[in-house]
mmCIF file of C-alpha atoms in Angstrom:
data_model
loop_
_atom_site.group_PDB
_atom_site.id
_atom_site.type_symbol
_atom_site.label_atom_id
_atom_site.label_comp_id
_atom_site.label_asym_id
_atom_site.label_seq_id
_atom_site.Cartn_x
_atom_site.Cartn_y
_atom_site.Cartn_z
ATOM 1 C CA MET A 1 -19.822 -12.351 -12.658
ATOM 2 C CA ILE A 2 -20.879 -8.342 -12.797
ATOM 3 C CA GLN A 3 -17.508 -6.609 -13.614
ATOM 4 C CA GLN A 4 -16.946 -2.950 -12.384
ATOM 5 C CA TYR A 5 -14.446 -0.265 -11.645
ATOM 6 C CA TYR A 6 -14.662 2.508 -8.932
ATOM 7 C CA MET A 7 -12.243 5.286 -7.701
ATOM 8 C CA PRO A 8 -13.637 8.318 -6.834
ATOM 9 C CA SER A 9 -11.002 9.997 -5.580
ATOM 10 C CA LYS A 10 -9.788 13.743 -7.296
ATOM 11 C CA ILE A 11 -5.771 13.077 -8.683
ATOM 12 C CA LEU A 12 -3.753 16.420 -8.378
ATOM 13 C CA MET A 13 0.020 15.568 -9.895
ATOM 14 C CA GLY A 14 3.460 17.797 -9.917
ATOM 15 C CA GLU A 15 5.923 19.312 -8.761
ATOM 16 C CA ASP A 16 4.244 22.251 -6.098
ATOM 17 C CA CYS A 17 0.907 20.836 -6.609
ATOM 18 C CA VAL A 18 0.498 21.354 -2.912
ATOM 19 C CA GLN A 19 0.873 25.322 -3.266
ATOM 20 C CA THR A 20 -0.915 25.184 -6.710
ATOM 21 C CA ASN A 21 -4.025 23.452 -5.088
ATOM 22 C CA SER A 22 -4.396 26.074 -2.394
ATOM 23 C CA GLU A 23 -8.431 26.469 -3.065
ATOM 24 C CA ALA A 24 -8.898 22.485 -3.474
ATOM 25 C CA PHE A 25 -7.742 22.548 0.096
ATOM 26 C CA LEU A 26 -10.318 26.173 1.157
ATOM 27 C CA LYS A 27 -12.804 23.855 0.070
ATOM 28 C CA MET A 28 -12.520 21.105 3.096
ATOM 29 C CA GLY A 29 -13.296 23.678 5.774
ATOM 30 C CA LYS A 30 -12.151 25.568 8.303
ATOM 31 C CA LYS A 31 -10.013 22.731 10.720
ATOM 32 C CA ALA A 32 -7.717 19.840 9.545
ATOM 33 C CA LEU A 33 -6.258 16.890 11.964
ATOM 34 C CA ILE A 34 -2.939 16.419 9.724
ATOM 35 C CA VAL A 35 -1.646 12.322 10.216
ATOM 36 C CA THR A 36 1.517 11.816 10.109
ATOM 37 C CA GLY A 37 4.683 9.847 11.904
ATOM 38 C CA GLU A 38 7.535 11.937 13.590
ATOM 39 C CA HIS A 39 10.085 12.941 11.265
ATOM 40 C CA SER A 40 9.709 11.810 7.178
ATOM 41 C CA ALA A 41 6.893 14.783 6.608
ATOM 42 C CA LYS A 42 8.802 17.594 8.337
ATOM 43 C CA LYS A 43 12.191 16.387 6.854
ATOM 44 C CA ASN A 44 11.001 16.180 2.458
ATOM 45 C CA GLY A 45 8.634 19.545 3.205
ATOM 46 C CA SER A 46 5.334 17.855 2.518
ATOM 47 C CA PHE A 47 4.274 19.232 6.087
ATOM 48 C CA ASP A 48 5.476 22.772 5.594
ATOM 49 C CA ASP A 49 4.422 22.990 2.449
ATOM 50 C CA ILE A 50 0.916 22.031 3.922
ATOM 51 C CA ILE A 51 1.049 24.306 6.815
ATOM 52 C CA LYS A 52 1.717 27.197 4.658
ATOM 53 C CA VAL A 53 -1.663 26.523 2.078
ATOM 54 C CA LEU A 54 -3.819 25.586 5.751
ATOM 55 C CA SER A 55 -2.345 29.171 6.814
ATOM 56 C CA SER A 56 -2.800 31.795 3.618
ATOM 57 C CA ASN A 57 -6.285 30.150 3.448
ATOM 58 C CA GLY A 58 -7.255 31.294 7.011
ATOM 59 C CA GLN A 59 -7.472 27.530 8.441
ATOM 60 C CA THR A 60 -6.435 26.158 11.799
ATOM 61 C CA TRP A 61 -4.923 22.678 12.083
ATOM 62 C CA ALA A 62 -4.227 19.505 15.008
ATOM 63 C CA LEU A 63 -1.709 17.377 14.778
ATOM 64 C CA PHE A 64 -1.105 13.797 15.597
ATOM 65 C CA ASP A 65 2.018 12.500 14.654
ATOM 66 C CA LYS A 66 2.659 9.726 16.203
ATOM 67 C CA ILE A 67 1.835 7.356 13.831
ATOM 68 C CA MET A 68 4.799 3.900 13.209
ATOM 69 C CA SER A 69 5.344 1.425 10.495
ATOM 70 C CA ASN A 70 2.267 -0.867 10.278
ATOM 71 C CA PRO A 71 0.247 1.402 12.533
ATOM 72 C CA THR A 72 -1.588 -0.582 15.637
ATOM 73 C CA ILE A 73 -5.608 -0.585 16.572
ATOM 74 C CA GLU A 74 -4.733 1.211 19.732
ATOM 75 C CA SER A 75 -3.446 3.953 17.784
ATOM 76 C CA VAL A 76 -6.014 4.901 15.063
ATOM 77 C CA TYR A 77 -8.190 5.111 18.889
ATOM 78 C CA GLU A 78 -6.177 7.491 19.776
ATOM 79 C CA GLY A 79 -6.090 9.371 17.042
ATOM 80 C CA ALA A 80 -9.837 9.144 16.221
ATOM 81 C CA ALA A 81 -10.036 10.851 20.134
ATOM 82 C CA ILE A 82 -7.970 14.030 19.491
ATOM 83 C CA ALA A 83 -9.767 14.244 16.008
ATOM 84 C CA ARG A 84 -13.271 14.606 17.928
ATOM 85 C CA SER A 85 -11.665 16.843 20.695
ATOM 86 C CA GLU A 86 -10.127 19.021 18.227
ATOM 87 C CA GLN A 87 -13.506 19.259 16.040
ATOM 88 C CA VAL A 88 -12.002 18.873 13.003
ATOM 89 C CA ASP A 89 -13.737 19.355 9.848
ATOM 90 C CA PHE A 90 -11.733 16.820 7.165
ATOM 91 C CA ILE A 91 -8.008 14.760 7.515
ATOM 92 C CA ILE A 92 -4.948 14.772 5.583
ATOM 93 C CA ALA A 93 -2.711 12.580 5.565
ATOM 94 C CA ILE A 94 1.036 12.600 4.973
ATOM 95 C CA GLY A 95 3.324 9.758 4.703
ATOM 96 C CA GLY A 96 3.638 6.224 3.129
ATOM 97 C CA GLY A 97 1.238 3.597 3.609
ATOM 98 C CA SER A 98 0.878 3.679 7.470
ATOM 99 C CA PRO A 99 -0.004 7.477 7.731
ATOM 100 C CA MET A 100 -2.654 6.742 4.741
ATOM 101 C CA ASP A 101 -3.957 3.918 6.205
ATOM 102 C CA ALA A 102 -4.487 5.092 9.656
ATOM 103 C CA ALA A 103 -5.569 8.759 8.962
ATOM 104 C CA LYS A 104 -8.616 6.591 7.022
ATOM 105 C CA ALA A 105 -9.601 4.087 10.186
ATOM 106 C CA ILE A 106 -9.233 7.278 12.846
ATOM 107 C CA ASN A 107 -11.590 9.254 10.168
ATOM 108 C CA LEU A 108 -13.751 6.175 10.441
ATOM 109 C CA LEU A 109 -13.443 6.241 14.700
ATOM 110 C CA ALA A 110 -14.030 10.279 14.975
ATOM 111 C CA CYS A 111 -17.547 9.620 13.195
ATOM 112 C CA GLN A 112 -18.813 6.469 14.286
ATOM 113 C CA ASP A 113 -18.926 4.917 17.808
ATOM 114 C CA ILE A 114 -17.258 1.366 16.621
ATOM 115 C CA PRO A 115 -16.519 -0.736 19.501
ATOM 116 C CA GLU A 116 -13.003 -3.093 18.581
ATOM 117 C CA SER A 117 -15.071 -6.260 18.626
ATOM 118 C CA GLU A 118 -17.066 -4.301 15.842
ATOM 119 C CA LEU A 119 -14.090 -2.716 14.019
ATOM 120 C CA PHE A 120 -13.484 -5.114 10.822
ATOM 121 C CA ARG A 121 -17.014 -6.293 10.291
ATOM 122 C CA GLY A 122 -17.651 -3.251 7.617
ATOM 123 C CA GLN A 123 -21.237 -2.279 9.228
ATOM 124 C CA TYR A 124 -20.684 1.176 8.584
ATOM 125 C CA THR A 125 -22.886 4.246 8.272
ATOM 126 C CA ASP A 126 -22.115 6.776 5.758
ATOM 127 C CA GLU A 127 -20.635 8.922 8.317
ATOM 128 C CA ILE A 128 -17.183 10.785 7.205
ATOM 129 C CA LEU A 129 -15.123 13.442 7.130
ATOM 130 C CA PRO A 130 -13.264 14.732 3.773
ATOM 131 C CA MET A 131 -9.658 13.470 3.399
ATOM 132 C CA VAL A 132 -6.637 14.357 1.806
ATOM 133 C CA MET A 133 -4.226 12.350 0.829
ATOM 134 C CA VAL A 134 -0.420 13.318 0.139
ATOM 135 C CA PRO A 135 1.836 10.247 -0.501
ATOM 136 C CA THR A 136 5.620 10.472 -0.107
ATOM 137 C CA THR A 137 6.460 7.006 -0.814
ATOM 138 C CA ALA A 138 5.781 5.037 -3.615
ATOM 139 C CA GLY A 139 4.376 1.806 -3.347
ATOM 140 C CA THR A 140 1.447 1.177 -1.112
ATOM 141 C CA GLY A 141 -1.143 3.119 -3.272
ATOM 142 C CA SER A 142 -3.252 3.480 -0.146
ATOM 143 C CA GLU A 143 -3.658 6.620 -1.487
ATOM 144 C CA VAL A 144 -6.719 5.621 -3.426
ATOM 145 C CA THR A 145 -7.688 2.481 -1.902
ATOM 146 C CA PRO A 146 -11.226 2.503 0.167
ATOM 147 C CA PHE A 147 -8.681 -0.174 2.535
ATOM 148 C CA ALA A 148 -7.198 0.407 6.034
ATOM 149 C CA VAL A 149 -4.600 -2.235 6.995
ATOM 150 C CA LEU A 150 -3.818 -1.972 10.694
ATOM 151 C CA THR A 151 -1.768 -5.056 13.506
ATOM 152 C CA ASP A 152 -4.345 -6.642 15.225
ATOM 153 C CA ASN A 153 -1.336 -7.349 18.167
ATOM 154 C CA ARG A 154 -4.827 -10.174 19.714
ATOM 155 C CA ALA A 155 -5.253 -12.080 16.336
ATOM 156 C CA GLN A 156 -0.893 -11.395 15.182
ATOM 157 C CA THR A 157 -1.620 -10.419 11.982
ATOM 158 C CA LYS A 158 -3.113 -7.513 9.917
ATOM 159 C CA LYS A 159 -6.424 -6.294 8.958
ATOM 160 C CA SER A 160 -8.484 -4.835 6.721
ATOM 161 C CA ILE A 161 -11.186 -2.007 7.287
ATOM 162 C CA ALA A 162 -13.499 -2.009 3.555
ATOM 163 C CA SER A 163 -15.510 0.547 2.985
ATOM 164 C CA ASP A 164 -16.436 3.047 -0.212
ATOM 165 C CA ILE A 165 -16.483 5.813 2.564
ATOM 166 C CA LEU A 166 -12.439 5.662 2.921
ATOM 167 C CA PHE A 167 -11.897 7.275 -0.081
ATOM 168 C CA ALA A 168 -9.600 10.371 -0.302
ATOM 169 C CA GLU A 169 -11.818 13.222 -1.979
ATOM 170 C CA ILE A 170 -7.772 14.679 -2.889
ATOM 171 C CA VAL A 171 -4.960 13.047 -3.346
ATOM 172 C CA ILE A 172 -1.509 14.660 -4.056
ATOM 173 C CA LEU A 173 1.310 13.189 -6.251
ATOM 174 C CA ASP A 174 4.248 15.361 -6.185
ATOM 175 C CA ALA A 175 7.449 13.579 -6.285
ATOM 176 C CA LYS A 176 9.289 15.866 -4.691
ATOM 177 C CA TYR A 177 9.163 14.530 -1.541
ATOM 178 C CA MET A 178 10.695 11.469 -2.075
ATOM 179 C CA ASP A 179 14.032 13.062 -3.519
ATOM 180 C CA ASN A 180 15.739 11.770 -0.301
ATOM 181 C CA LEU A 181 14.251 8.419 -0.532
ATOM 182 C CA PRO A 182 16.685 5.799 0.804
ATOM 183 C CA LYS A 183 17.594 3.221 -1.486
ATOM 184 C CA GLU A 184 16.647 0.277 0.708
ATOM 185 C CA ILE A 185 13.075 2.283 1.064
ATOM 186 C CA THR A 186 12.765 3.031 -2.335
ATOM 187 C CA ILE A 187 12.641 -0.484 -3.297
ATOM 188 C CA ASN A 188 10.767 -1.811 -0.821
ATOM 189 C CA THR A 189 8.127 -0.214 -1.522
ATOM 190 C CA THR A 190 8.734 -0.035 -4.997
ATOM 191 C CA ILE A 191 8.393 -3.685 -5.372
ATOM 192 C CA ASP A 192 5.137 -3.777 -3.056
ATOM 193 C CA ALA A 193 3.716 -1.711 -5.726
ATOM 194 C CA LEU A 194 4.851 -4.332 -8.171
ATOM 195 C CA SER A 195 3.253 -6.703 -6.114
ATOM 196 C CA HIS A 196 0.057 -5.115 -6.388
ATOM 197 C CA SER A 197 -0.066 -4.949 -10.089
ATOM 198 C CA ILE A 198 1.118 -8.270 -10.195
ATOM 199 C CA GLU A 199 -1.507 -9.763 -7.927
ATOM 200 C CA GLY A 200 -4.104 -7.177 -9.892
ATOM 201 C CA MET A 201 -3.764 -9.632 -13.041
ATOM 202 C CA LEU A 202 -3.804 -12.754 -11.311
ATOM 203 C CA SER A 203 -6.654 -11.780 -9.100
ATOM 204 C CA LEU A 204 -10.426 -13.939 -9.682
ATOM 205 C CA ARG A 205 -12.135 -10.175 -9.660
ATOM 206 C CA ALA A 206 -9.506 -8.924 -12.262
ATOM 207 C CA ASN A 207 -11.380 -7.501 -15.625
ATOM 208 C CA PRO A 208 -9.881 -5.510 -18.592
ATOM 209 C CA ILE A 209 -9.896 -1.999 -17.346
ATOM 210 C CA THR A 210 -7.207 -3.085 -13.930
ATOM 211 C CA ASP A 211 -5.694 -5.236 -16.347
ATOM 212 C CA SER A 212 -4.608 -2.076 -18.727
ATOM 213 C CA MET A 213 -3.563 -0.388 -15.445
ATOM 214 C CA ALA A 214 -1.879 -2.933 -13.796
ATOM 215 C CA LEU A 215 0.163 -3.660 -17.141
ATOM 216 C CA GLU A 216 0.735 0.228 -17.580
ATOM 217 C CA SER A 217 1.864 -0.171 -14.159
ATOM 218 C CA ILE A 218 4.646 -2.678 -14.404
ATOM 219 C CA ARG A 219 5.676 -1.286 -17.889
ATOM 220 C CA ARG A 220 6.907 2.297 -16.006
ATOM 221 C CA ILE A 221 8.455 0.480 -12.763
ATOM 222 C CA SER A 222 10.142 -1.991 -15.149
ATOM 223 C CA LYS A 223 11.546 1.052 -17.148
ATOM 224 C CA CYS A 224 12.809 1.866 -13.296
ATOM 225 C CA PHE A 225 14.625 -1.549 -12.611
ATOM 226 C CA ASP A 226 18.037 -0.230 -13.354
ATOM 227 C CA SER A 227 18.483 2.821 -11.169
ATOM 228 C CA LEU A 228 16.390 0.541 -8.027
ATOM 229 C CA LYS A 229 20.003 -1.345 -8.119
ATOM 230 C CA THR A 230 21.764 1.989 -7.796
ATOM 231 C CA GLY A 231 19.690 3.682 -5.930
ATOM 232 C CA GLU A 232 19.828 6.730 -7.902
ATOM 233 C CA LEU A 233 16.842 7.998 -9.405
ATOM 234 C CA THR A 234 15.972 10.912 -10.930
ATOM 235 C CA ARG A 235 12.977 13.351 -10.028
ATOM 236 C CA GLU A 236 11.517 12.189 -13.379
ATOM 237 C CA GLN A 237 12.228 8.339 -12.595
ATOM 238 C CA ARG A 238 10.428 8.602 -8.738
ATOM 239 C CA PHE A 239 7.383 10.317 -10.729
ATOM 240 C CA GLU A 240 7.410 7.422 -12.565
ATOM 241 C CA LEU A 241 7.594 5.126 -9.697
ATOM 242 C CA LEU A 242 4.686 7.169 -7.774
ATOM 243 C CA TYR A 243 2.335 7.468 -10.665
ATOM 244 C CA ALA A 244 2.891 3.857 -11.247
ATOM 245 C CA SER A 245 2.200 3.333 -7.449
ATOM 246 C CA THR A 246 -1.042 5.092 -7.619
ATOM 247 C CA LEU A 247 -2.056 3.154 -10.846
ATOM 248 C CA ALA A 248 -1.486 -0.081 -8.695
ATOM 249 C CA GLY A 249 -3.650 0.905 -6.255
ATOM 250 C CA MET A 250 -6.077 2.089 -8.430
ATOM 251 C CA VAL A 251 -6.003 -1.717 -9.512
ATOM 252 C CA ILE A 252 -6.090 -3.293 -5.747
ATOM 253 C CA THR A 253 -8.671 -1.332 -5.493
ATOM 254 C CA ASN A 254 -10.946 -3.311 -7.688
ATOM 255 C CA SER A 255 -9.054 -6.401 -8.208
ATOM 256 C CA ARG A 256 -8.191 -6.745 -4.447
ATOM 257 C CA THR A 257 -4.917 -8.567 -3.327
ATOM 258 C CA THR A 258 -4.319 -12.734 -3.682
ATOM 259 C CA ALA A 259 -2.476 -15.483 -1.304
ATOM 260 C CA LEU A 260 0.975 -13.474 -1.968
ATOM 261 C CA HIS A 261 -0.182 -11.004 0.649
ATOM 262 C CA ALA A 262 -1.490 -13.189 3.058
ATOM 263 C CA LEU A 263 1.702 -15.094 3.045
ATOM 264 C CA GLY A 264 3.728 -11.808 3.673
ATOM 265 C CA TYR A 265 1.743 -10.467 6.491
ATOM 266 C CA PRO A 266 2.868 -12.891 9.244
ATOM 267 C CA LEU A 267 6.548 -12.128 8.007
ATOM 268 C CA THR A 268 5.673 -8.657 8.971
ATOM 269 C CA TYR A 269 4.577 -9.413 12.420
ATOM 270 C CA PHE A 270 6.835 -11.725 13.559
ATOM 271 C CA HIS A 271 9.729 -10.792 11.736
ATOM 272 C CA ASN A 272 9.680 -7.203 11.517
ATOM 273 C CA ILE A 273 10.006 -7.650 7.584
ATOM 274 C CA ASP A 274 8.718 -4.470 6.182
ATOM 275 C CA HIS A 275 5.419 -5.225 4.378
ATOM 276 C CA GLY A 276 6.744 -4.403 0.327
ATOM 277 C CA ARG A 277 10.414 -6.456 1.338
ATOM 278 C CA ALA A 278 7.790 -9.711 2.602
ATOM 279 C CA ASN A 279 6.220 -9.374 -0.867
ATOM 280 C CA GLY A 280 8.800 -8.918 -2.690
ATOM 281 C CA LEU A 281 10.826 -11.918 -1.249
ATOM 282 C CA LEU A 282 8.398 -14.346 -2.194
ATOM 283 C CA LEU A 283 6.893 -12.435 -5.741
ATOM 284 C CA GLY A 284 9.538 -14.096 -7.894
ATOM 285 C CA GLU A 285 8.189 -18.140 -6.822
ATOM 286 C CA TYR A 286 4.733 -16.749 -6.417
ATOM 287 C CA LEU A 287 4.558 -15.679 -10.083
ATOM 288 C CA LYS A 288 6.610 -19.091 -11.204
ATOM 289 C CA TYR A 289 3.750 -21.107 -9.433
ATOM 290 C CA PHE A 290 1.603 -18.976 -11.943
ATOM 291 C CA GLY A 291 3.923 -19.505 -14.902
ATOM 292 C CA GLU A 292 3.092 -23.124 -13.957
ATOM 293 C CA ASN A 293 -0.596 -22.851 -13.607
ATOM 294 C CA TRP A 294 -1.357 -20.375 -15.589
ATOM 295 C CA PRO A 295 0.952 -20.005 -18.340
ATOM 296 C CA GLU A 296 -0.609 -17.468 -20.623
ATOM 297 C CA ARG A 297 -1.339 -14.795 -17.942
ATOM 298 C CA ALA A 298 2.161 -15.269 -16.144
ATOM 299 C CA ASN A 299 3.930 -14.611 -19.502
ATOM 300 C CA GLU A 300 1.613 -11.689 -20.116
ATOM 301 C CA ILE A 301 3.519 -10.117 -17.020
ATOM 302 C CA LEU A 302 6.902 -11.428 -17.575
ATOM 303 C CA SER A 303 6.513 -9.309 -21.196
ATOM 304 C CA ALA A 304 5.345 -6.169 -19.544
ATOM 305 C CA MET A 305 8.523 -6.504 -17.886
ATOM 306 C CA GLY A 306 10.871 -7.149 -20.328
ATOM 307 C CA PHE A 307 11.400 -10.705 -19.293
ATOM 308 C CA SER A 308 11.256 -13.602 -21.079
ATOM 309 C CA LYS A 309 12.206 -16.149 -18.432
ATOM 310 C CA ILE A 310 11.105 -16.221 -15.010
ATOM 311 C CA SER A 311 14.648 -17.270 -13.562
ATOM 312 C CA ASP A 312 15.815 -13.453 -14.893
ATOM 313 C CA PHE A 313 13.022 -11.876 -13.006
ATOM 314 C CA ILE A 314 14.105 -14.189 -9.571
ATOM 315 C CA ASP A 315 17.734 -12.667 -10.495
ATOM 316 C CA LEU A 316 16.621 -9.382 -10.076
ATOM 317 C CA LEU A 317 14.799 -9.879 -6.482
ATOM 318 C CA ASP A 318 17.432 -11.658 -5.024
ATOM 319 C CA GLU A 319 20.301 -8.669 -6.775
ATOM 320 C CA LEU A 320 17.418 -6.014 -4.936
ATOM 321 C CA PHE A 321 17.084 -7.327 -1.566
ATOM 322 C CA GLY A 322 20.260 -8.859 -0.971
ATOM 323 C CA GLU A 323 20.623 -11.909 2.164
ATOM 324 C CA LYS A 324 17.438 -13.149 2.535
ATOM 325 C CA GLU A 325 16.191 -14.080 6.016
ATOM 326 C CA MET A 326 15.720 -17.436 7.104
ATOM 327 C CA LEU A 327 12.449 -19.342 8.160
ATOM 328 C CA THR A 328 12.361 -22.880 10.208
ATOM 329 C CA ASP A 329 9.498 -26.210 8.947
ATOM 330 C CA GLU A 330 7.709 -24.640 11.753
ATOM 331 C CA GLN A 331 7.080 -21.322 10.834
ATOM 332 C CA ILE A 332 6.676 -22.080 7.412
ATOM 333 C CA GLU A 333 3.593 -24.281 8.445
ATOM 334 C CA LYS A 334 2.531 -21.966 10.717
ATOM 335 C CA TYR A 335 2.485 -18.873 8.359
ATOM 336 C CA VAL A 336 0.925 -20.987 5.383
ATOM 337 C CA SER A 337 -2.019 -21.700 8.066
ATOM 338 C CA MET A 338 -2.776 -18.282 8.713
ATOM 339 C CA ALA A 339 -2.533 -17.590 5.337
ATOM 340 C CA SER A 340 -4.590 -19.935 3.926
ATOM 341 C CA GLN A 341 -7.520 -18.439 6.744
ATOM 342 C CA SER A 342 -7.270 -15.171 5.362
ATOM 343 C CA PHE A 343 -9.725 -13.324 2.955
ATOM 344 C CA ASN A 344 -7.579 -13.452 -0.053
ATOM 345 C CA TYR A 345 -6.361 -16.581 0.067
ATOM 346 C CA LYS A 346 -8.936 -17.495 -2.211
ATOM 347 C CA ASN A 347 -8.866 -14.273 -4.504
ATOM 348 C CA SER A 348 -7.658 -15.544 -7.464
ATOM 349 C CA ARG A 349 -8.104 -17.662 -10.711
ATOM 350 C CA VAL A 350 -5.638 -20.089 -9.569
ATOM 351 C CA ILE A 351 -5.970 -21.138 -6.098
ATOM 352 C CA PRO A 352 -2.287 -22.738 -4.537
ATOM 353 C CA SER A 353 -2.774 -25.422 -1.932
ATOM 354 C CA LYS A 354 -1.386 -25.143 1.531
ATOM 355 C CA ASP A 355 1.652 -27.387 -0.164
ATOM 356 C CA ASP A 356 1.829 -25.027 -2.627
ATOM 357 C CA MET A 357 2.208 -22.608 -0.578
ATOM 358 C CA ILE A 358 4.821 -23.935 1.887
ATOM 359 C CA GLU A 359 6.979 -24.723 -1.055
ATOM 360 C CA ILE A 360 6.964 -21.096 -2.461
ATOM 361 C CA LEU A 361 8.131 -19.970 1.533
ATOM 362 C CA LYS A 362 10.401 -22.874 1.870
ATOM 363 C CA THR A 363 11.984 -21.780 -1.931
ATOM 364 C CA SER A 364 11.784 -18.449 -1.322
ATOM 365 C CA LEU A 365 13.570 -18.116 1.870
ATOM 366 C CA LYS A 366 16.241 -19.899 3.405
ATOM 367 C CA LYS A 367 15.791 -22.588 6.464
ATOM 368 C CA ASP A 368 17.959 -22.902 9.831
ATOM 369 C CA LYS A 369 19.643 -26.202 9.286
#
């Protein structure tokens, strides 16, 4: 099997790095489409920083701020129509995974005439606008991936657009935008990043480069476990999580995700459970399965987190997530059936059977009596 690593984005890191890299924005074009949600980018200061730099450069901008959590196919077609009508030269995404994923899809659809029936087929030309990604949460790693995950309401699940043309040209990492991130969001996004690195190491496509980045990401996240419990993190810790999340994104760019993500998608779609929480609710039992079937790799992951036993990791997740959602046997069987049809279900050195996945869900989540 050919092993490779690829990540073409330029990453700019540090406090106030938007302002100190204004020339990088100037090279992108004359007019930007800013893709974001309705509120958070304006509250955390990231939107103002971007606008100031564009204004000082003499660049203009249009705004599409209708991105909700788990963006839909319909929303990105709407954004693409605005990008075309405004005749923008480049795209700036500000926010968590939802605005960044949406921005990639908007960019693709603004440049190429793709009907919805062909959207996930992967048959695209090279036409694309340059993009800047400004993550304001530390979890998805979308800033450095060539994926755009969208909600398909017809299929009742999430689907991914994947193409190397979706890599951002510039990535901005400034932890100050996360200073006031609520505890629950911080936990959910952090465990999302952790699941990316763990899944990367369990992936069929894992290689020495992705393994080394995954282990570094896991170690950095693990240093913040105690602070995650209280929700009180310093700016330095916020950057550790942001950097770890970006590393994890670079991991799954090459390794892809595994059956854990396939199991988590129905929890998000049918129960409105945050994506990171959905992964986290299952992560302990998922790693336990690999501890029984690939113990060398599971122990390597546990050691990087500072644990000697899988039960200690499960206890941590229980403490972070609190009371769990409940599923019925019927729901569990339905979600496992859906997950088994996902592209990432078989992307592992050890492939869990349907019965294995049913057991992971049953053990992880309480059932109705």
